[in-house]
Coordinates of C-alpha atoms in Angstrom, one line a residue:
Chain A
M1 CA 0.0 0.0 0.0
S2 CA 1.4 3.4 -0.9
I3 CA 1.6 6.3 1.5
T4 CA 1.3 9.9 0.6
I5 CA 2.2 12.7 3.0
E6 CA 1.3 16.2 2.0
N7 CA 2.3 19.4 3.9
L8 CA 2.4 17.7 7.3
N9 CA 3.1 19.9 10.3
K10 CA 3.5 19.1 14.0
Q11 CA 4.4 21.4 16.8
F12 CA 5.2 20.7 20.4
G13 CA 4.9 24.0 22.2
T14 CA 7.3 26.3 20.4
Y15 CA 9.3 23.5 18.9
K16 CA 8.5 22.5 15.4
A17 CA 8.8 18.7 15.2
L18 CA 7.6 18.5 11.6
D19 CA 7.9 21.4 9.2
D20 CA 5.9 21.0 6.0
I21 CA 6.7 17.4 5.3
N22 CA 6.0 16.0 1.8
L23 CA 6.8 12.4 1.1
E24 CA 5.7 9.6 -1.2
V25 CA 6.3 6.0 -0.1
N26 CA 5.9 3.5 -2.8
S27 CA 3.9 0.3 -2.3
G28 CA 6.2 -2.6 -1.1
E29 CA 9.1 -0.3 -0.5
L30 CA 11.4 -0.4 2.6
L31 CA 12.1 3.2 3.5
A32 CA 14.4 4.5 6.1
L33 CA 13.8 7.7 8.0
L34 CA 17.3 8.8 9.0
G35 CA 18.4 11.7 11.2
P36 CA 19.8 12.8 14.5
S37 CA 17.7 12.5 17.6
G38 CA 15.1 15.2 17.8
C39 CA 14.9 15.6 14.0
G40 CA 11.2 14.6 13.9
K41 CA 11.6 11.2 12.4
T42 CA 9.8 9.4 15.2
S43 CA 7.0 12.0 15.3
L44 CA 6.5 11.4 11.6
L45 CA 6.3 7.6 12.1
R46 CA 3.9 7.9 15.0
I47 CA 1.6 10.2 13.0
I48 CA 1.6 7.6 10.2
G49 CA 0.8 4.9 12.7
G50 CA -2.0 7.0 14.3
L51 CA -0.3 7.2 17.7
D52 CA 0.1 11.0 17.4
V53 CA -2.0 13.6 15.8
A54 CA -0.7 16.0 13.1
D55 CA -1.5 19.7 13.4
S56 CA -2.2 20.1 9.7
G57 CA -1.5 18.3 6.4
R58 CA -2.7 15.2 4.7
L59 CA -1.9 11.6 5.1
L60 CA -3.2 9.1 2.4
F61 CA -3.0 5.4 2.4
H62 CA -3.4 4.2 -1.2
G63 CA -5.1 7.5 -2.0
E64 CA -7.5 7.3 1.0
D65 CA -7.5 9.7 3.8
A66 CA -5.9 8.0 6.9
L67 CA -5.9 10.8 9.4
Q68 CA -9.6 10.3 10.1
R69 CA -8.9 6.7 11.2
N70 CA -7.4 6.0 14.6
A71 CA -4.6 3.6 15.3
R72 CA -7.0 0.6 15.6
E73 CA -8.5 1.1 12.3
R74 CA -5.4 1.9 10.2
N75 CA -4.2 -1.7 9.9
V76 CA -0.7 -0.7 10.6
G77 CA 1.9 -2.9 12.3
F78 CA 4.0 -0.9 14.8
V79 CA 7.3 -2.2 16.2
F80 CA 8.8 -0.2 19.2
Q81 CA 12.4 0.4 20.1
H82 CA 11.8 -1.2 23.5
Y83 CA 9.6 -4.0 22.2
A84 CA 6.5 -3.1 24.2
L85 CA 5.7 -6.8 24.6
F86 CA 2.9 -7.8 27.0
R87 CA 4.9 -9.0 30.1
H88 CA 2.2 -11.2 31.6
M89 CA 1.6 -13.1 28.4
T90 CA 3.5 -16.0 26.9
V91 CA 5.2 -15.4 23.5
F92 CA 2.4 -17.4 22.0
E93 CA -0.3 -15.1 23.6
N94 CA 1.7 -12.0 22.6
V95 CA 1.6 -13.0 19.0
A96 CA -2.0 -14.1 19.2
F97 CA -3.2 -10.9 20.8
G98 CA -4.1 -9.1 17.5
L99 CA -6.1 -12.1 16.4
R100 CA -8.0 -12.4 19.7
V101 CA -9.1 -8.8 19.9
K102 CA -10.7 -8.9 16.4
P103 CA -14.4 -8.2 16.3
K104 CA -16.4 -11.4 16.9
K105 CA -17.4 -11.8 13.3
Q106 CA -13.9 -11.6 11.9
R107 CA -12.3 -13.6 14.7
H108 CA -10.8 -17.0 13.8
N109 CA -11.5 -20.1 15.7
E110 CA -8.9 -21.4 18.2
A111 CA -7.4 -23.9 15.8
E112 CA -6.9 -21.2 13.2
I113 CA -5.3 -18.8 15.6
K114 CA -3.0 -21.5 16.8
R115 CA -2.0 -22.3 13.2
R116 CA -1.3 -18.7 12.3
V117 CA 0.7 -18.0 15.5
H118 CA 2.9 -21.0 14.9
E119 CA 3.3 -20.0 11.3
L120 CA 4.5 -16.5 12.4
L121 CA 6.7 -17.9 15.1
N122 CA 8.3 -20.1 12.4
L123 CA 8.7 -17.1 10.2
V124 CA 10.8 -15.3 12.9
Q125 CA 12.5 -18.7 13.7
L126 CA 11.4 -18.7 17.3
D127 CA 8.6 -21.3 17.4
W128 CA 10.5 -23.1 20.2
L129 CA 10.0 -20.2 22.5
A130 CA 6.2 -20.2 22.3
D131 CA 5.6 -21.0 26.0
R132 CA 8.2 -18.6 27.4
Y133 CA 7.5 -15.2 28.8
P134 CA 9.1 -12.0 27.4
A135 CA 11.3 -11.6 30.5
Q136 CA 13.1 -14.9 29.6
L137 CA 14.1 -13.8 26.1
S138 CA 17.1 -11.9 24.9
G139 CA 16.7 -8.5 23.3
G140 CA 17.0 -9.8 19.8
Q141 CA 14.5 -12.5 20.4
R142 CA 12.0 -10.0 21.9
Q143 CA 12.2 -7.7 18.9
R144 CA 11.6 -10.6 16.6
I145 CA 8.6 -11.6 18.7
A146 CA 7.4 -8.0 18.6
L147 CA 7.7 -8.1 14.8
A148 CA 5.7 -11.4 14.6
R149 CA 3.1 -9.9 16.8
A150 CA 2.8 -6.9 14.5
L151 CA 2.6 -9.1 11.4
A152 CA -0.2 -11.3 13.0
V153 CA -2.9 -8.8 12.0
E154 CA -1.7 -8.9 8.4
P155 CA -0.9 -5.2 8.3
K156 CA -0.7 -3.3 5.0
I157 CA 2.0 -1.1 6.4
L158 CA 4.8 -1.9 8.8
L159 CA 6.3 0.8 10.9
L160 CA 9.5 0.2 12.9
D161 CA 10.7 2.8 15.4
E162 CA 14.5 2.3 16.0
P163 CA 13.8 -1.4 15.9
F164 CA 17.4 -2.3 16.7
G165 CA 18.3 0.6 18.8
A166 CA 18.4 -1.2 22.1
L167 CA 20.4 -4.2 20.8
D168 CA 24.2 -4.7 20.9
A169 CA 26.2 -4.3 17.7
Q170 CA 26.5 -7.9 16.7
V171 CA 22.8 -8.7 17.1
R172 CA 21.9 -5.5 15.4
K173 CA 23.9 -6.4 12.3
E174 CA 22.4 -9.9 12.2
L175 CA 18.8 -8.6 12.7
R176 CA 18.9 -5.9 10.0
R177 CA 20.0 -8.4 7.4
W178 CA 17.3 -10.7 8.6
L179 CA 14.8 -7.8 8.4
R180 CA 15.9 -7.1 4.8
R181 CA 15.4 -10.7 3.8
L182 CA 12.0 -10.8 5.5
H183 CA 10.9 -7.7 3.7
D184 CA 12.0 -9.3 0.4
D185 CA 9.8 -12.2 1.1
L186 CA 6.7 -10.4 2.4
H187 CA 6.9 -7.1 0.5
I188 CA 4.9 -5.1 3.0
T189 CA 5.3 -1.3 2.7
S190 CA 7.7 -0.6 5.5
I191 CA 9.1 2.5 7.1
F192 CA 11.8 2.3 9.7
V193 CA 13.3 5.0 11.8
T194 CA 17.0 5.0 12.7
H195 CA 19.8 7.4 13.6
D196 CA 22.4 4.9 12.4
Q197 CA 23.4 5.8 8.9
E198 CA 25.0 2.4 8.3
E199 CA 21.8 0.7 9.2
A200 CA 19.8 2.9 6.8
L201 CA 22.2 2.6 3.9
E202 CA 22.4 -1.2 4.3
V203 CA 18.8 -2.1 4.7
A204 CA 16.6 0.5 3.0
D205 CA 15.5 0.8 -0.6
R206 CA 15.4 4.5 -0.2
V207 CA 16.6 6.8 2.6
V208 CA 14.9 10.0 3.8
V209 CA 17.4 12.2 5.6
M210 CA 15.7 14.5 8.1
N211 CA 17.0 17.3 10.2
K212 CA 15.1 19.8 12.5
G213 CA 11.7 18.7 11.3
R214 CA 12.5 19.0 7.6
I215 CA 13.4 16.5 4.9
E216 CA 17.0 17.2 3.7
Q217 CA 17.1 14.6 1.0
I218 CA 15.3 11.6 -0.4
G219 CA 17.2 9.1 -2.4
T220 CA 18.6 5.6 -2.7
P221 CA 21.4 4.8 -0.2
D222 CA 23.9 5.3 -3.0
E223 CA 22.5 8.7 -3.9
V224 CA 22.5 10.1 -0.4
Y225 CA 26.1 9.0 0.1
A226 CA 27.5 9.9 -3.3
K227 CA 25.5 13.0 -4.0
P228 CA 24.5 14.6 -0.8
A229 CA 22.0 17.4 -1.5
T230 CA 22.9 19.6 1.5
P231 CA 25.9 20.2 3.8
F232 CA 23.9 18.5 6.5
V233 CA 23.6 15.3 4.6
Y234 CA 27.3 15.4 3.7
Q235 CA 28.2 15.6 7.4
F236 CA 25.6 13.2 8.7
I237 CA 26.3 10.4 6.3
G238 CA 29.9 9.4 6.3
N239 CA 32.9 11.4 7.3
V240 CA 33.8 14.6 5.5
N241 CA 36.6 17.2 5.5
L242 CA 35.7 20.9 5.1
F243 CA 37.9 23.4 3.3
H244 CA 37.0 27.0 3.7
S245 CA 37.4 29.3 0.7
R246 CA 39.5 31.7 2.6
D247 CA 42.1 29.1 3.2
H248 CA 41.9 27.1 0.0
A249 CA 40.6 29.4 -2.6
P250 CA 41.7 27.3 -5.6
W251 CA 39.3 24.5 -4.8
T252 CA 36.2 26.4 -4.1
Q253 CA 36.6 28.5 -7.2
Q254 CA 33.5 30.5 -6.4
H255 CA 33.4 34.0 -5.2
G256 CA 32.5 34.9 -1.7
D257 CA 32.5 32.7 1.4
A258 CA 32.2 29.0 0.4
V259 CA 33.2 25.6 1.7
A260 CA 34.4 22.6 -0.2
Y261 CA 33.2 19.2 1.2
V262 CA 35.5 16.3 0.6
R263 CA 35.2 12.7 1.6
P264 CA 38.3 11.2 3.3
H265 CA 38.6 8.6 0.6
D266 CA 38.4 11.2 -2.2
I267 CA 41.7 12.8 -1.4
D268 CA 45.0 12.0 -3.2
I269 CA 48.2 12.1 -1.4
S270 CA 51.6 12.5 -3.1
H271 CA 55.2 13.3 -2.3
T272 CA 55.3 15.8 -5.2
P273 CA 52.7 18.4 -6.0
Q274 CA 50.0 17.0 -8.3
D275 CA 49.3 20.4 -9.9
D276 CA 49.2 24.0 -8.7
T277 CA 46.1 23.6 -6.6
A278 CA 47.7 20.9 -4.4
L279 CA 48.0 21.7 -0.7
P280 CA 51.2 21.2 1.1
V281 CA 50.7 19.4 4.4
E282 CA 52.5 17.5 7.1
V283 CA 51.5 14.0 8.2
K284 CA 50.4 13.9 11.8
L285 CA 49.1 10.4 12.2
V286 CA 49.1 7.1 10.4
R287 CA 46.9 4.3 11.6
A288 CA 46.0 1.1 9.8
I289 CA 42.4 0.0 10.6
G290 CA 41.6 -3.3 9.0
S291 CA 41.5 -2.9 5.2
I292 CA 42.1 0.8 5.3
V293 CA 44.8 3.2 6.5
R294 CA 43.7 6.4 8.1
V295 CA 46.0 9.3 7.7
E296 CA 45.6 12.7 9.4
V297 CA 47.5 15.6 7.9
A298 CA 47.6 19.3 8.8
A299 CA 48.4 22.2 6.6
D300 CA 51.4 24.2 7.7
E301 CA 49.6 27.5 8.3
S302 CA 46.7 26.1 10.3
C303 CA 46.3 23.3 12.8
E304 CA 43.1 22.0 11.4
L305 CA 43.4 18.2 10.8
V306 CA 42.3 16.7 7.5
E307 CA 41.3 13.1 7.6
I308 CA 42.3 10.9 4.7
E309 CA 41.4 7.2 4.1
L310 CA 43.6 5.1 1.8
S311 CA 43.2 1.6 0.8
R312 CA 46.1 -0.8 1.8
E313 CA 47.3 -1.0 -1.8
R314 CA 47.4 2.8 -2.2
F315 CA 49.2 3.2 1.1
D316 CA 51.7 0.6 0.2
A317 CA 52.4 2.3 -3.2
T318 CA 53.2 5.6 -1.4
P319 CA 54.2 4.8 2.2
L320 CA 53.9 7.6 4.6
A321 CA 55.4 8.3 8.0
I322 CA 54.6 10.9 10.6
G323 CA 56.3 14.2 9.9
D324 CA 56.5 13.6 6.1
K325 CA 55.8 16.7 4.0
V326 CA 53.3 15.8 1.4
F327 CA 50.7 17.3 -1.0
I328 CA 47.0 16.6 -1.0
R329 CA 44.4 17.2 -3.6
P330 CA 40.8 16.3 -3.7
R331 CA 39.7 14.0 -6.6
Q332 CA 36.0 14.8 -6.0
F333 CA 34.4 17.5 -3.9
R334 CA 31.4 19.6 -3.6
V335 CA 31.1 23.3 -2.8
F336 CA 28.4 24.9 -0.8
Q337 CA 28.0 28.6 -0.3
A338 CA 28.6 29.4 3.3
G339 CA 25.4 30.5 5.1
E340 CA 23.4 28.6 2.5
K341 CA 22.1 26.4 5.3
N342 CA 21.9 27.0 9.0
E343 CA 23.6 23.6 9.6
F344 CA 26.7 25.1 8.2
S345 CA 27.8 26.3 11.6
A346 CA 27.8 22.7 12.8
A347 CA 31.1 22.2 11.0
Chain B
M1 CA 19.2 -24.1 56.3
S2 CA 22.7 -24.3 55.0
H3 CA 21.6 -25.1 51.5
F4 CA 19.5 -21.9 51.3
K5 CA 22.6 -20.0 52.2
A6 CA 24.7 -21.7 49.5
H7 CA 22.4 -20.4 46.8
S8 CA 22.7 -16.8 47.7
V9 CA 25.6 -14.5 46.7
L10 CA 24.2 -11.8 48.9
P11 CA 26.2 -11.4 52.1
G12 CA 24.9 -11.2 55.6
F13 CA 22.2 -13.9 55.3
N14 CA 22.6 -15.1 58.9
L15 CA 22.6 -11.6 60.4
A16 CA 19.7 -10.4 58.3
L17 CA 17.6 -13.4 59.0
G18 CA 18.4 -13.3 62.7
F19 CA 17.5 -9.6 62.8
T20 CA 14.3 -10.1 60.9
L21 CA 13.1 -12.9 63.2
L22 CA 14.1 -11.0 66.4
Y23 CA 12.4 -7.8 65.1
L24 CA 9.2 -9.6 64.1
S25 CA 9.1 -11.4 67.4
L26 CA 9.4 -8.2 69.4
I27 CA 7.0 -6.2 67.4
V28 CA 4.4 -8.7 66.3
L29 CA 4.7 -12.2 67.8
I30 CA 5.2 -11.4 71.5
P31 CA 2.2 -9.0 71.8
L32 CA 0.1 -11.4 69.8
S33 CA 1.1 -14.4 71.9
A34 CA 0.3 -12.4 75.0
L35 CA -3.1 -12.0 73.5
F36 CA -3.4 -15.7 73.1
F37 CA -2.2 -16.4 76.6
K38 CA -4.7 -14.0 78.1
T39 CA -7.4 -15.6 76.1
A40 CA -6.3 -19.1 77.2
T41 CA -7.2 -18.2 80.8
L42 CA -10.8 -18.6 79.8
G43 CA -10.3 -22.2 78.7
W44 CA -12.0 -23.6 75.5
G45 CA -15.4 -23.4 76.9
G46 CA -15.2 -19.9 78.1
F47 CA -13.7 -18.8 74.8
W48 CA -16.4 -20.4 72.9
T49 CA -19.2 -18.9 75.0
V50 CA -17.8 -15.4 74.5
V51 CA -17.2 -15.7 70.8
M52 CA -20.4 -17.5 70.0
G53 CA -22.4 -14.9 71.9
E54 CA -25.1 -13.6 69.6
R55 CA -24.0 -10.0 70.0
V56 CA -20.4 -10.8 69.3
L57 CA -21.3 -12.8 66.3
A58 CA -23.4 -10.0 65.0
S59 CA -20.6 -7.5 65.5
L60 CA -18.1 -9.7 63.7
R61 CA -20.5 -9.9 60.8
V62 CA -20.9 -6.2 60.7
T63 CA -17.2 -5.6 60.9
F64 CA -16.2 -8.0 58.2
F65 CA -19.0 -7.2 55.9
T66 CA -18.6 -3.5 56.0
S67 CA -14.9 -3.8 55.8
F68 CA -15.2 -6.0 52.7
V69 CA -17.7 -3.7 51.0
A70 CA -15.5 -0.6 51.8
A71 CA -12.4 -2.4 50.4
I72 CA -14.3 -3.3 47.2
I73 CA -15.4 0.3 46.8
N74 CA -11.8 1.5 47.4
A75 CA -10.4 -1.0 45.0
F76 CA -12.6 0.3 42.2
F77 CA -12.4 4.0 42.8
G78 CA -8.8 3.9 44.1
L79 CA -7.9 2.4 40.7
I80 CA -9.6 5.2 38.9
V81 CA -7.8 7.8 41.1
A82 CA -4.5 6.1 40.5
W83 CA -5.1 5.9 36.8
V84 CA -5.9 9.6 36.6
L85 CA -2.8 10.5 38.7
V86 CA -0.5 8.4 36.5
R87 CA -1.8 8.9 33.1
Y88 CA -2.9 12.5 32.9
R89 CA -1.3 15.9 33.4
F90 CA -3.5 18.6 34.8
P91 CA -3.1 21.7 36.9
G92 CA -3.2 21.0 40.6
K93 CA -2.2 17.4 40.1
R94 CA 0.3 17.5 42.9
I95 CA -2.4 18.8 45.3
V96 CA -4.7 16.0 44.3
D97 CA -1.9 13.6 44.8
A98 CA -1.2 15.0 48.3
L99 CA -5.0 14.8 49.1
V100 CA -4.9 11.1 48.7
D101 CA -2.7 10.7 51.8
L102 CA -4.9 12.9 54.0
P103 CA -6.9 10.0 55.4
F104 CA -3.6 8.6 56.7
A105 CA -2.7 11.8 58.4
L106 CA -6.0 12.8 59.9
P107 CA -6.8 11.5 63.4
T108 CA -9.5 8.9 62.8
A109 CA -11.8 10.4 65.5
V110 CA -11.7 13.7 63.6
A111 CA -12.6 11.9 60.4
G112 CA -15.4 10.1 62.2
I113 CA -17.0 13.2 63.7
T114 CA -16.7 15.1 60.5
L115 CA -18.3 12.3 58.5
A116 CA -21.0 11.8 61.1
M117 CA -21.9 15.5 60.8
L118 CA -21.9 15.5 57.0
Y119 CA -24.0 12.4 56.7
A120 CA -26.4 13.0 59.5
P121 CA -30.0 13.3 58.3
N122 CA -29.7 17.1 58.6
G123 CA -26.0 17.3 57.5
W124 CA -24.8 18.8 54.2
V125 CA -24.7 15.5 52.4
G126 CA -27.0 13.5 54.6
Q127 CA -30.0 15.7 53.8
Y128 CA -30.1 14.7 50.2
F129 CA -30.0 11.0 51.2
A130 CA -32.6 11.7 53.8
A131 CA -34.9 13.2 51.1
H132 CA -34.8 9.7 49.5
D133 CA -35.4 8.0 52.8
I134 CA -31.8 6.7 52.9
K135 CA -30.1 7.0 56.3
V136 CA -26.3 7.0 56.0
A137 CA -25.1 8.0 59.4
Y138 CA -25.9 5.7 62.3
T139 CA -26.4 2.7 60.0
P140 CA -24.0 0.1 58.5
L141 CA -23.9 2.3 55.4
G142 CA -22.3 5.0 57.6
I143 CA -19.7 2.5 58.7
V144 CA -18.9 1.7 55.0
V145 CA -18.5 5.4 54.4
A146 CA -16.0 5.8 57.2
L147 CA -14.1 2.7 56.2
T148 CA -13.9 3.8 52.6
F149 CA -12.5 7.1 53.7
I150 CA -9.7 5.6 55.7
G151 CA -8.9 2.9 53.2
L152 CA -8.5 4.9 50.1
P153 CA -4.8 5.7 50.2
F154 CA -3.9 2.0 50.4
V155 CA -5.3 1.1 47.0
V156 CA -4.1 4.3 45.3
R157 CA -0.6 4.1 46.7
T158 CA -0.1 0.4 45.9
V159 CA -1.5 0.6 42.4
Q160 CA 0.1 4.0 41.4
P161 CA 3.7 2.9 40.9
V162 CA 2.8 -0.4 39.2
L163 CA 0.5 1.5 36.8
A164 CA 3.2 4.0 36.1
D165 CA 5.4 1.0 35.3
V166 CA 3.1 -0.1 32.5
E167 CA 4.6 1.9 29.6
S168 CA 2.1 3.7 27.4
E169 CA 4.0 2.1 24.6
V170 CA 2.4 -1.2 25.6
E171 CA -1.1 0.4 25.3
E172 CA -0.1 1.9 21.9
A173 CA 1.1 -1.5 20.7
A174 CA -2.3 -3.0 21.8
A175 CA -4.2 -0.3 20.0
S176 CA -2.2 -0.6 16.8
L177 CA -3.0 -4.4 16.9
G178 CA -6.7 -3.5 16.8
A179 CA -7.7 -3.6 20.5
G180 CA -10.4 -1.2 21.7
R181 CA -10.1 0.7 25.0
W182 CA -11.9 -2.1 26.9
D183 CA -9.7 -4.8 25.4
V184 CA -6.6 -2.8 26.3
F185 CA -7.7 -2.5 29.9
R186 CA -9.0 -6.0 30.3
R187 CA -6.2 -7.8 28.5
V188 CA -3.1 -5.6 29.0
I189 CA -3.5 -3.2 31.9
F190 CA -5.5 -5.1 34.4
P191 CA -3.4 -8.3 34.3
A192 CA -0.3 -6.1 34.9
I193 CA -1.8 -4.3 37.9
Y194 CA -3.9 -7.0 39.3
P195 CA -1.4 -8.2 42.0
A196 CA -0.9 -4.6 43.2
L197 CA -4.7 -4.0 43.2
L198 CA -5.1 -7.1 45.3
T199 CA -2.5 -5.9 47.7
G200 CA -4.2 -2.6 48.0
F201 CA -7.5 -4.3 48.5
A202 CA -6.0 -6.5 51.2
L203 CA -4.4 -3.6 53.0
A204 CA -7.6 -1.5 52.9
F205 CA -9.6 -4.5 54.1
A206 CA -7.2 -5.3 57.0
R207 CA -7.1 -1.6 58.0
A208 CA -10.9 -1.4 57.9
I209 CA -11.3 -4.5 60.1
G210 CA -9.2 -3.0 62.9
E211 CA -10.6 0.5 62.5
Y212 CA -12.2 2.0 65.6
G213 CA -11.9 5.7 66.0
S214 CA -13.7 6.9 62.9
V215 CA -16.4 4.3 62.9
I216 CA -17.8 4.7 66.4
F217 CA -18.9 8.3 65.8
I218 CA -20.8 7.5 62.6
A219 CA -22.0 4.0 63.3
G220 CA -24.6 4.7 65.9
N221 CA -23.4 1.6 67.6
M222 CA -26.7 -0.2 67.8
P223 CA -26.2 -3.8 69.0
Y224 CA -26.8 -6.4 66.3
I225 CA -27.1 -3.7 63.6
S226 CA -24.3 -1.2 63.6
E227 CA -22.0 -2.3 66.4
I228 CA -18.5 -3.3 65.3
A229 CA -16.4 -5.9 67.0
P230 CA -13.6 -3.4 68.1
L231 CA -16.3 -1.5 70.0
L232 CA -17.3 -4.6 71.8
I233 CA -13.7 -5.2 72.8
V234 CA -13.5 -1.7 74.2
A235 CA -16.8 -2.2 76.1
K236 CA -15.5 -5.4 77.6
L237 CA -12.3 -3.6 78.6
E238 CA -14.2 -0.9 80.3
Q239 CA -15.9 -3.7 82.4
Y240 CA -12.5 -5.1 83.3
D241 CA -13.3 -8.3 81.3
Y242 CA -9.8 -8.5 79.9
A243 CA -10.0 -12.2 79.0
G244 CA -13.4 -11.6 77.2
A245 CA -11.9 -8.7 75.2
T246 CA -8.9 -10.7 74.1
A247 CA -11.2 -13.6 73.1
I248 CA -13.0 -11.4 70.6
A249 CA -9.6 -10.0 69.5
V250 CA -8.3 -13.5 68.9
A251 CA -11.4 -14.5 66.9
M252 CA -11.0 -11.4 64.7
L253 CA -7.3 -12.1 64.4
L254 CA -7.8 -15.6 63.2
I255 CA -10.5 -14.6 60.7
S256 CA -8.3 -11.8 59.4
F257 CA -5.3 -14.0 59.2
A258 CA -7.2 -16.6 57.2
L259 CA -8.5 -14.0 54.8
L260 CA -5.2 -12.3 54.3
L261 CA -3.5 -15.6 53.8
F262 CA -6.1 -16.4 51.1
I263 CA -5.5 -13.1 49.4
N264 CA -1.8 -13.6 49.5
A265 CA -2.1 -17.0 48.0
L266 CA -4.2 -15.5 45.2
Q267 CA -1.6 -12.9 44.6
W268 CA 1.2 -15.3 44.6
W269 CA -0.6 -17.4 42.1
S270 CA -1.3 -14.5 39.8
S271 CA 2.1 -12.9 40.0
R272 CA 3.8 -16.3 39.4
R273 CA 2.1 -16.5 36.0
G274 CA 3.8 -13.3 34.8
T275 CA 7.3 -13.8 35.9
R276 CA 7.7 -17.5 35.5

């Protein structure tokens, strides 16, 4: 089911949580809402799920107005960061909950409920835990049960609020791959909220980057990483080096106050100047981290450190040591006018 | 005993257990056993005659019945008060929260006199009941009113923290799964707070059984109708019939103990289901 959001606004006191949001979610898509905490992503998700009310704007499910319907009637599955499982119920009863509270006429008989619950528990590979209570489960297991519970009512839309936020790194990685596979099997229109860029880039079909209640960019994971639309996206997704025009005029080329944004792996390092725009620097730190080598350099005149990432091969071709005088030059960069965005100052 | 100790990593088991037993003995067991010893001077026959006296039986009935009704009322309305205090934000919430404890702080006699005045047939509240031919003060109904007043904080204060512990997320999850308000309460909230509610009920009930000060002013104290057992005990004490007084006390104690034990068992059984 597709979701259309038009001119959505939400205000908490004087704080604008959502500022004129427009978004189209395609049917069967897995969309990530990515942004720092307080950027409005969770508010947006809760409004879509009917757990919060928007101040103004429109929300359409498959072309039909959804704001009129409350959470019960929206047929939306919601997965919470802290699982929100029913503590006093077994895993089986948790998953069966949505089936048991259906209106009498639509309710399945006990045998059918049993069959469906076990089917779902098999789907999340936890059928053997059916008789346990949530307190006896690990975090990863609880979240999978929460997902099974949400899927029990056969929702047309699945909303996940920081679903892996409370889990440790290893489980997190495993679960997000599992979620991606599950989505490929089920094809439910899904939106998940995260502040973890790696998670968003790895799992989602498309990523919506949000900041201060606004959408900064919508695009595929590749697009938001390779072609960030705003300085904020540049800084939020991946590492970036900033070169102010007053220090490195040749790169920014524009008149006035501008800043060049350069990814650490888009910088060339050489013992001889590549051309007349090359910047002479001194190597301050060399550190091999797994498959990459991180080099920090500083220009002579300022102490600002520039971070460079080299592959092992490239590093081996031009070995560097601390104190070496070398030249750097960006292979690829993007210039933003200073003051173009408020976020600029965050640099 | 040594194998209990082996299971625990917490230090000070011997000391803590010893202290607990000593303390309970001093505070609870010794006074209570004194009660039993005094009663024993009557012998079985004497005890039986006192306790099975018609007036005593009637007063026990009044005491336990009114206490039970008051505890039920408190369980119901106390739950609502706790709910409002936990789930909503409104101006003056702190004041309302503080008001709940007042019945604890107020001398019970003051409460009894005030309630008696209010609910008397010509009192502020009583006149409206009187207009419908309902007498509140000086009847068992009046006793229930007084006992409800003094028992309210127990339910509110036991349910409140547990209710606060039920995250609103859980309710939201239930709603998004299609549950209506009633289903959310019945299937999600009530099972979570049920043990606490039972505790609150038991405390209010126990407190009501022993209540004396507030009741005697509003009860009218008519033998067989609105005379509570504690009043009979005091009456016997005033006649220097100490053994007779303790006999009634022992009877009350045994009934209360049995009831509380039953409630505890119920609670243990219900809470075991959740944490197993």
